Coordinates of C-alpha atoms in Angstrom, one line a residue:
M1 CA 0.1 0.0 0.0
H2 CA 1.1 3.5 -0.5
P3 CA 1.3 5.8 2.7
D4 CA 0.2 9.0 0.9
L5 CA -2.9 7.4 -0.6
P6 CA -6.3 6.8 1.3
I7 CA -6.9 3.1 1.9
A8 CA -10.5 3.4 0.3
F9 CA -8.8 4.6 -2.9
E10 CA -6.4 1.7 -3.2
V11 CA -8.9 -1.0 -2.1
G12 CA -11.6 0.7 -4.5
S13 CA -9.0 0.7 -7.4
L14 CA -8.1 -2.9 -7.1
I15 CA -11.7 -3.9 -6.9
L16 CA -12.6 -1.8 -10.0
L17 CA -9.5 -3.2 -11.9
T18 CA -10.5 -6.9 -11.0
L19 CA -14.2 -6.3 -12.1
I20 CA -12.9 -5.0 -15.5
L21 CA -10.7 -7.8 -16.1
V22 CA -13.3 -10.2 -15.1
A23 CA -15.9 -8.6 -17.5
D24 CA -13.1 -8.6 -20.2
L25 CA -12.5 -12.3 -19.7
L26 CA -16.3 -13.2 -19.9
I27 CA -16.6 -11.1 -23.1
V28 CA -13.6 -13.2 -24.7
F29 CA -14.9 -16.4 -23.6
K30 CA -18.5 -15.8 -24.5
R31 CA -17.8 -14.8 -27.9
P32 CA -14.4 -16.1 -29.3
H33 CA -13.6 -14.0 -32.5
V34 CA -11.0 -12.1 -34.4
P35 CA -11.3 -8.4 -33.4
S36 CA -11.5 -5.8 -36.2
M37 CA -9.2 -2.9 -36.5
K38 CA -12.0 -0.7 -35.0
E39 CA -12.7 -3.0 -32.2
A40 CA -9.0 -3.3 -31.2
S41 CA -8.4 0.4 -31.5
L42 CA -11.3 1.2 -29.4
W43 CA -10.3 -1.2 -26.6
V44 CA -6.7 0.2 -26.6
A45 CA -8.0 3.7 -26.5
F46 CA -10.3 2.6 -23.5
Y47 CA -7.3 1.3 -21.4
V48 CA -5.3 4.1 -22.2
V49 CA -7.7 6.6 -21.2
L50 CA -8.4 4.6 -18.0
A51 CA -4.7 4.8 -17.1
L52 CA -4.7 8.5 -17.6
I53 CA -7.7 8.9 -15.5
F54 CA -6.0 6.9 -12.8
A55 CA -3.0 9.2 -13.0
G56 CA -5.3 12.0 -12.6
L57 CA -6.6 10.7 -9.5
M58 CA -3.3 9.9 -8.3
L59 CA -2.4 13.6 -8.9
L60 CA -5.5 14.6 -6.9
F61 CA -4.9 12.1 -3.9
A62 CA -1.0 12.0 -3.6
G63 CA 0.4 14.8 -5.6
G64 CA 2.3 15.3 -9.0
E65 CA 5.3 13.2 -7.8
F66 CA 3.5 10.0 -7.3
A67 CA 1.3 10.6 -10.5
G68 CA 4.4 11.0 -12.4
Q69 CA 5.9 7.7 -11.0
F70 CA 2.8 5.9 -12.0
L71 CA 3.0 7.3 -15.6
A72 CA 6.5 6.5 -16.0
G73 CA 6.1 3.0 -14.6
W74 CA 3.0 2.5 -16.8
L75 CA 4.7 3.6 -19.9
T76 CA 7.9 1.5 -19.0
E77 CA 5.9 -1.5 -18.5
Y78 CA 3.9 -0.9 -21.6
S79 CA 7.1 -0.6 -23.7
L80 CA 8.6 -3.6 -22.3
S81 CA 5.3 -5.5 -22.7
I82 CA 5.6 -5.0 -26.5
D83 CA 8.5 -7.3 -26.4
N84 CA 6.1 -10.0 -25.1
L85 CA 3.9 -9.4 -28.4
F86 CA 6.8 -10.4 -30.5
V87 CA 7.1 -13.7 -28.5
F88 CA 3.5 -14.2 -28.5
V89 CA 3.3 -14.1 -32.3
I90 CA 5.9 -16.7 -32.5
I91 CA 4.3 -19.1 -30.2
M92 CA 0.9 -18.5 -31.8
A93 CA 2.5 -19.4 -35.0
R94 CA 4.5 -22.2 -33.7
F95 CA 1.5 -24.0 -32.3
S96 CA -0.9 -23.0 -34.9
V97 CA -3.4 -21.7 -32.7
P98 CA -6.6 -20.8 -34.6
R99 CA -7.0 -17.0 -34.8
K100 CA -10.6 -17.2 -33.4
Y101 CA -9.2 -18.5 -30.2
Q102 CA -6.1 -16.3 -29.9
Q103 CA -7.9 -13.6 -27.7
E104 CA -8.7 -16.3 -25.1
V105 CA -5.0 -17.5 -25.1
L106 CA -3.8 -13.9 -24.7
M107 CA -6.4 -13.3 -22.0
V108 CA -5.4 -16.4 -19.9
G109 CA -1.7 -15.4 -20.4
I110 CA -2.3 -12.1 -19.0
I111 CA -4.0 -13.3 -16.0
I112 CA -1.0 -15.7 -15.4
A113 CA 1.4 -12.9 -16.0
L114 CA -0.4 -10.5 -13.3
V115 CA -0.3 -13.4 -10.7
L116 CA 3.5 -14.1 -11.3
R117 CA 4.2 -10.5 -11.2
G118 CA 2.2 -10.0 -8.2
V119 CA 4.5 -12.4 -6.5
F120 CA 7.6 -10.7 -8.0
I121 CA 6.5 -7.3 -6.8
L122 CA 6.0 -8.5 -3.4
L123 CA 9.2 -10.2 -3.3
G124 CA 11.0 -7.2 -4.9
A125 CA 9.5 -4.8 -2.3
Q126 CA 10.5 -6.9 0.6
L127 CA 14.2 -7.2 -0.8
I128 CA 14.2 -3.6 -1.2
E129 CA 13.0 -2.8 2.3
S130 CA 15.4 -5.4 3.9
F131 CA 18.5 -4.9 1.7
S132 CA 19.1 -1.3 0.1
W133 CA 22.2 -2.8 -1.8
V134 CA 19.9 -4.8 -3.9
F135 CA 19.6 -1.7 -6.2
Y136 CA 23.3 -2.4 -7.2
I137 CA 22.2 -5.9 -8.3
F138 CA 19.0 -4.6 -10.1
G139 CA 20.9 -1.9 -11.9
A140 CA 23.7 -4.1 -13.2
F141 CA 21.1 -6.9 -14.2
L142 CA 19.3 -4.0 -16.2
L143 CA 22.5 -2.8 -17.9
F144 CA 23.3 -6.4 -19.0
T145 CA 19.9 -6.9 -20.2
A146 CA 20.1 -3.6 -22.0
I147 CA 23.2 -4.6 -23.8
K148 CA 22.0 -7.9 -24.7
Q149 CA 18.7 -6.6 -26.1
A150 CA 20.6 -4.1 -28.4
F151 CA 23.7 -6.3 -29.4
G152 CA 22.6 -9.7 -28.9
K153 CA 21.5 -12.2 -31.6
E154 CA 17.7 -13.0 -31.7
E155 CA 16.9 -16.6 -30.9
E156 CA 13.2 -17.4 -31.7
G157 CA 13.5 -21.1 -30.8
D158 CA 10.7 -23.5 -31.5
G159 CA 8.4 -22.2 -28.5
E160 CA 9.0 -25.3 -26.4
N161 CA 10.8 -25.0 -23.1
G162 CA 11.8 -27.6 -20.6
L163 CA 8.5 -27.6 -18.8
I164 CA 6.6 -28.2 -22.1
R165 CA 8.9 -31.1 -23.2
W166 CA 8.5 -32.7 -19.6
L167 CA 4.7 -32.5 -20.0
R168 CA 4.8 -34.0 -23.3
R169 CA 6.7 -37.0 -22.2
R170 CA 4.4 -37.7 -19.4
V171 CA 0.8 -36.9 -20.7
T172 CA -0.9 -37.5 -23.8
I173 CA -1.8 -34.6 -25.8
S174 CA -4.1 -34.7 -28.9
D175 CA -2.9 -33.3 -32.3
D176 CA -5.8 -31.1 -32.9
Y177 CA -7.5 -28.3 -31.0
D178 CA -11.0 -28.5 -29.6
G179 CA -12.1 -25.0 -29.5
A180 CA -10.5 -23.2 -26.4
K181 CA -10.7 -26.4 -24.4
V182 CA -7.6 -27.7 -22.6
R183 CA -9.1 -31.3 -22.4
T184 CA -11.1 -33.2 -24.9
V185 CA -12.5 -36.8 -25.4
I186 CA -10.9 -39.1 -28.1
D187 CA -12.1 -42.7 -28.5
G188 CA -13.8 -42.4 -25.0
R189 CA -10.6 -41.3 -23.3
K190 CA -9.9 -37.9 -21.9
V191 CA -6.7 -36.3 -23.3
L192 CA -5.1 -32.9 -23.1
T193 CA -5.3 -30.6 -26.2
P194 CA -2.5 -28.5 -27.6
M195 CA -4.1 -25.4 -26.0
I196 CA -2.5 -26.5 -22.3
I197 CA 0.9 -26.3 -24.1
V198 CA 0.3 -22.9 -25.5
F199 CA -1.1 -21.6 -22.1
I200 CA 2.0 -22.9 -20.4
A201 CA 4.3 -21.4 -23.1
I202 CA 2.6 -17.9 -22.7
G203 CA 2.9 -18.0 -18.9
T204 CA 6.4 -19.2 -18.7
T205 CA 7.5 -16.6 -21.3
D206 CA 6.0 -13.8 -19.3
L207 CA 7.8 -15.1 -16.2
I208 CA 11.0 -14.6 -18.0
F209 CA 10.2 -11.1 -19.1
A210 CA 9.1 -10.0 -15.5
L211 CA 12.6 -10.6 -14.6
D212 CA 13.4 -7.6 -16.5
S213 CA 10.3 -5.4 -16.1
I214 CA 10.0 -5.6 -12.3
P215 CA 13.5 -4.4 -11.4
A216 CA 12.9 -1.7 -14.2
I217 CA 9.8 -0.3 -12.6
F218 CA 11.4 -0.5 -9.1
G219 CA 14.0 2.0 -10.5
I220 CA 11.0 4.5 -11.1
T221 CA 9.0 3.9 -7.9
Q222 CA 9.4 1.9 -4.6
S223 CA 5.7 1.8 -3.9
P224 CA 4.4 -1.7 -4.4
F225 CA 0.8 -0.3 -5.1
I226 CA 2.2 2.0 -7.9
V227 CA 4.3 -1.0 -9.2
F228 CA 1.4 -3.3 -9.4
T229 CA -1.3 -0.9 -10.8
A230 CA 1.4 0.1 -13.5
N231 CA 1.7 -3.6 -14.4
V232 CA -2.0 -4.1 -14.5
F233 CA -2.8 -1.2 -16.8
A234 CA 0.1 -2.0 -19.0
L235 CA -1.0 -5.7 -19.5
M236 CA -4.8 -4.9 -19.6
G237 CA -4.5 -3.4 -23.3
L238 CA -1.8 -5.9 -24.3
R239 CA -4.4 -8.3 -26.0
Q240 CA -5.9 -5.7 -27.9
L241 CA -2.7 -4.1 -29.0
Y242 CA -1.4 -7.6 -30.3
F243 CA -4.5 -7.5 -32.8
L244 CA -4.1 -3.7 -33.5
L245 CA -0.5 -3.9 -34.5
G246 CA -0.8 -7.2 -36.2
G247 CA 1.7 -7.8 -38.8
L248 CA 3.2 -4.4 -38.2
L249 CA 5.1 -5.8 -35.2
E250 CA 7.9 -7.6 -37.2
R251 CA 8.4 -4.3 -39.1
L252 CA 9.1 -2.2 -35.9
E253 CA 12.9 -3.0 -36.5
Y254 CA 14.3 -0.3 -34.2
L255 CA 11.8 -0.9 -31.4
K256 CA 14.4 -3.1 -29.6
Y257 CA 16.9 -0.4 -29.5
G258 CA 14.4 1.8 -27.8
I259 CA 13.6 -0.6 -25.2
A260 CA 17.2 -1.2 -24.8
F261 CA 17.9 2.4 -24.2
I262 CA 15.1 2.6 -21.6
L263 CA 16.6 -0.4 -19.7
F264 CA 20.0 1.1 -19.8
F265 CA 18.9 4.4 -18.5
I266 CA 16.9 2.8 -15.8
G267 CA 19.8 0.5 -14.8
V268 CA 22.2 3.8 -14.6
K269 CA 19.4 5.5 -12.5
L270 CA 19.4 2.4 -10.1
V271 CA 23.1 2.4 -9.8
F272 CA 23.2 6.1 -9.0
H273 CA 20.4 5.6 -6.6
A274 CA 22.3 2.7 -4.8
M275 CA 25.6 4.9 -4.7
H276 CA 23.7 7.8 -3.3
T277 CA 22.2 5.6 -0.6
N278 CA 25.2 3.4 -0.1
E279 CA 25.3 1.1 3.0
L280 CA 28.1 -1.4 1.8
P281 CA 31.1 -1.1 4.0
F282 CA 33.5 -1.8 1.2
I283 CA 32.2 1.2 -0.9
N284 CA 33.1 4.6 0.5
G285 CA 33.3 3.2 4.0
G286 CA 29.6 2.5 4.0
E287 CA 28.7 6.1 3.5
G288 CA 26.5 7.5 0.7
I289 CA 28.5 9.0 -2.3
A290 CA 27.6 12.6 -2.4
W291 CA 28.3 13.1 -6.0
A292 CA 25.9 10.4 -7.2
P293 CA 23.0 12.1 -8.8
E294 CA 19.3 11.4 -8.3
I295 CA 17.4 11.4 -11.5
D296 CA 14.1 12.8 -11.0
T297 CA 10.7 11.0 -12.1
W298 CA 9.8 13.8 -14.8
T299 CA 13.3 13.3 -16.4
S300 CA 12.7 9.6 -16.5
L301 CA 9.3 10.0 -18.0
G302 CA 10.7 12.2 -20.7
V303 CA 13.4 9.8 -21.6
I304 CA 10.9 6.8 -21.6
I305 CA 8.4 8.7 -24.1
G306 CA 11.3 10.1 -26.2
S307 CA 13.1 6.7 -26.5
M308 CA 9.9 5.0 -27.7
A309 CA 8.8 7.8 -30.0
I310 CA 12.1 8.0 -31.8
A311 CA 12.3 4.2 -32.0
T312 CA 8.9 3.7 -33.5
I313 CA 9.0 6.7 -36.0
A314 CA 12.5 5.6 -37.2
S315 CA 11.1 2.1 -37.5
L316 CA 8.0 3.2 -39.5
I317 CA 10.1 5.3 -41.8
K318 CA 12.5 2.4 -42.5
A319 CA 9.3 0.1 -43.0
R320 CA 7.6 2.5 -45.5
S321 CA 10.9 2.8 -47.4
D322 CA 11.5 -0.9 -47.7
A323 CA 7.8 -1.3 -48.7
K324 CA 8.4 1.2 -51.4
K325 CA 11.4 -0.4 -52.9
R326 CA 9.2 -3.6 -53.2
G327 CA 6.6 -1.5 -55.1
H328 CA 3.9 -1.5 -52.3
T329 CA 2.7 0.7 -49.6
L330 CA 3.2 -0.3 -45.9
L331 CA -0.5 -0.7 -45.4
E332 CA -0.7 -3.1 -48.4
E333 CA 2.0 -5.3 -46.7
V334 CA 0.6 -5.4 -43.1
P335 CA -2.1 -8.0 -42.5
H336 CA -5.1 -6.3 -40.5
F337 CA -6.7 -9.3 -39.0
T338 CA -10.0 -8.2 -40.1
E339 CA -11.6 -11.4 -41.4
E340 CA -14.3 -12.6 -38.9

């Protein structure tokens, strides 16, 4: 919880967000379909406006600093979540998930992600409270991740990790899907469908991404409430963003550099913060390092917005240029998932 926010606001916010997620889940399972561009756009806009309203309420109840922390945290998580989308595309293709049921897969994956990230946030908050030097570790990890993101080779893999291979060896899994069911009946015998494999792949993939995103947002705010709500708002619009961007995702060539720069920036910020509040006896005699700067929230917000804007615009310019060389427009080459 956040000391500067009324308990009623925090509890009410969590209840409202839960109700929205449940309603979203019921809509998806009641009417599985491929959303049109208009539908996906409206849902993305709805969740963005909802996040901005929440930031406004934070401004009203807790002041500009904490509202800025939420905005910076939300945008950071939203940016890092786009990396998830690239992997989701690979997983959907690898397991040939029918497009009609991809919304359900993504919704279940998002719920799994929220549960896993909730656990990570609680652990991270406890670590920070007990050991301030953990910021050195978080910072170094983000710097390493940023360099790997920018200069490492992309390895798509086949979508199957050790957990999935272990499951395949021990249980019978049908060759075909049965709607969105995880179990079906074949020759009078109950067996699992490939959908269970997809759910595990989506969930475990987000667990890996959470290792990057949770330390990153703790570099912006140490409030578990802000960290968790920023994650919720970032993930809630992720499903619709998947369909909205569609084939455009693979053409956002420079996006990974924008994400890498954000991770590097926050990593540096965490290291500076650790130096400023240093308690390790073998560094500066256990005293804080006075010259280490504290990067404020609004600077962080500006860097995050600027990085993603530059990376996205540069990617779109490059994609349009490449499409023109092939004799097409970018819109002609990007599938829109509009078939019902």
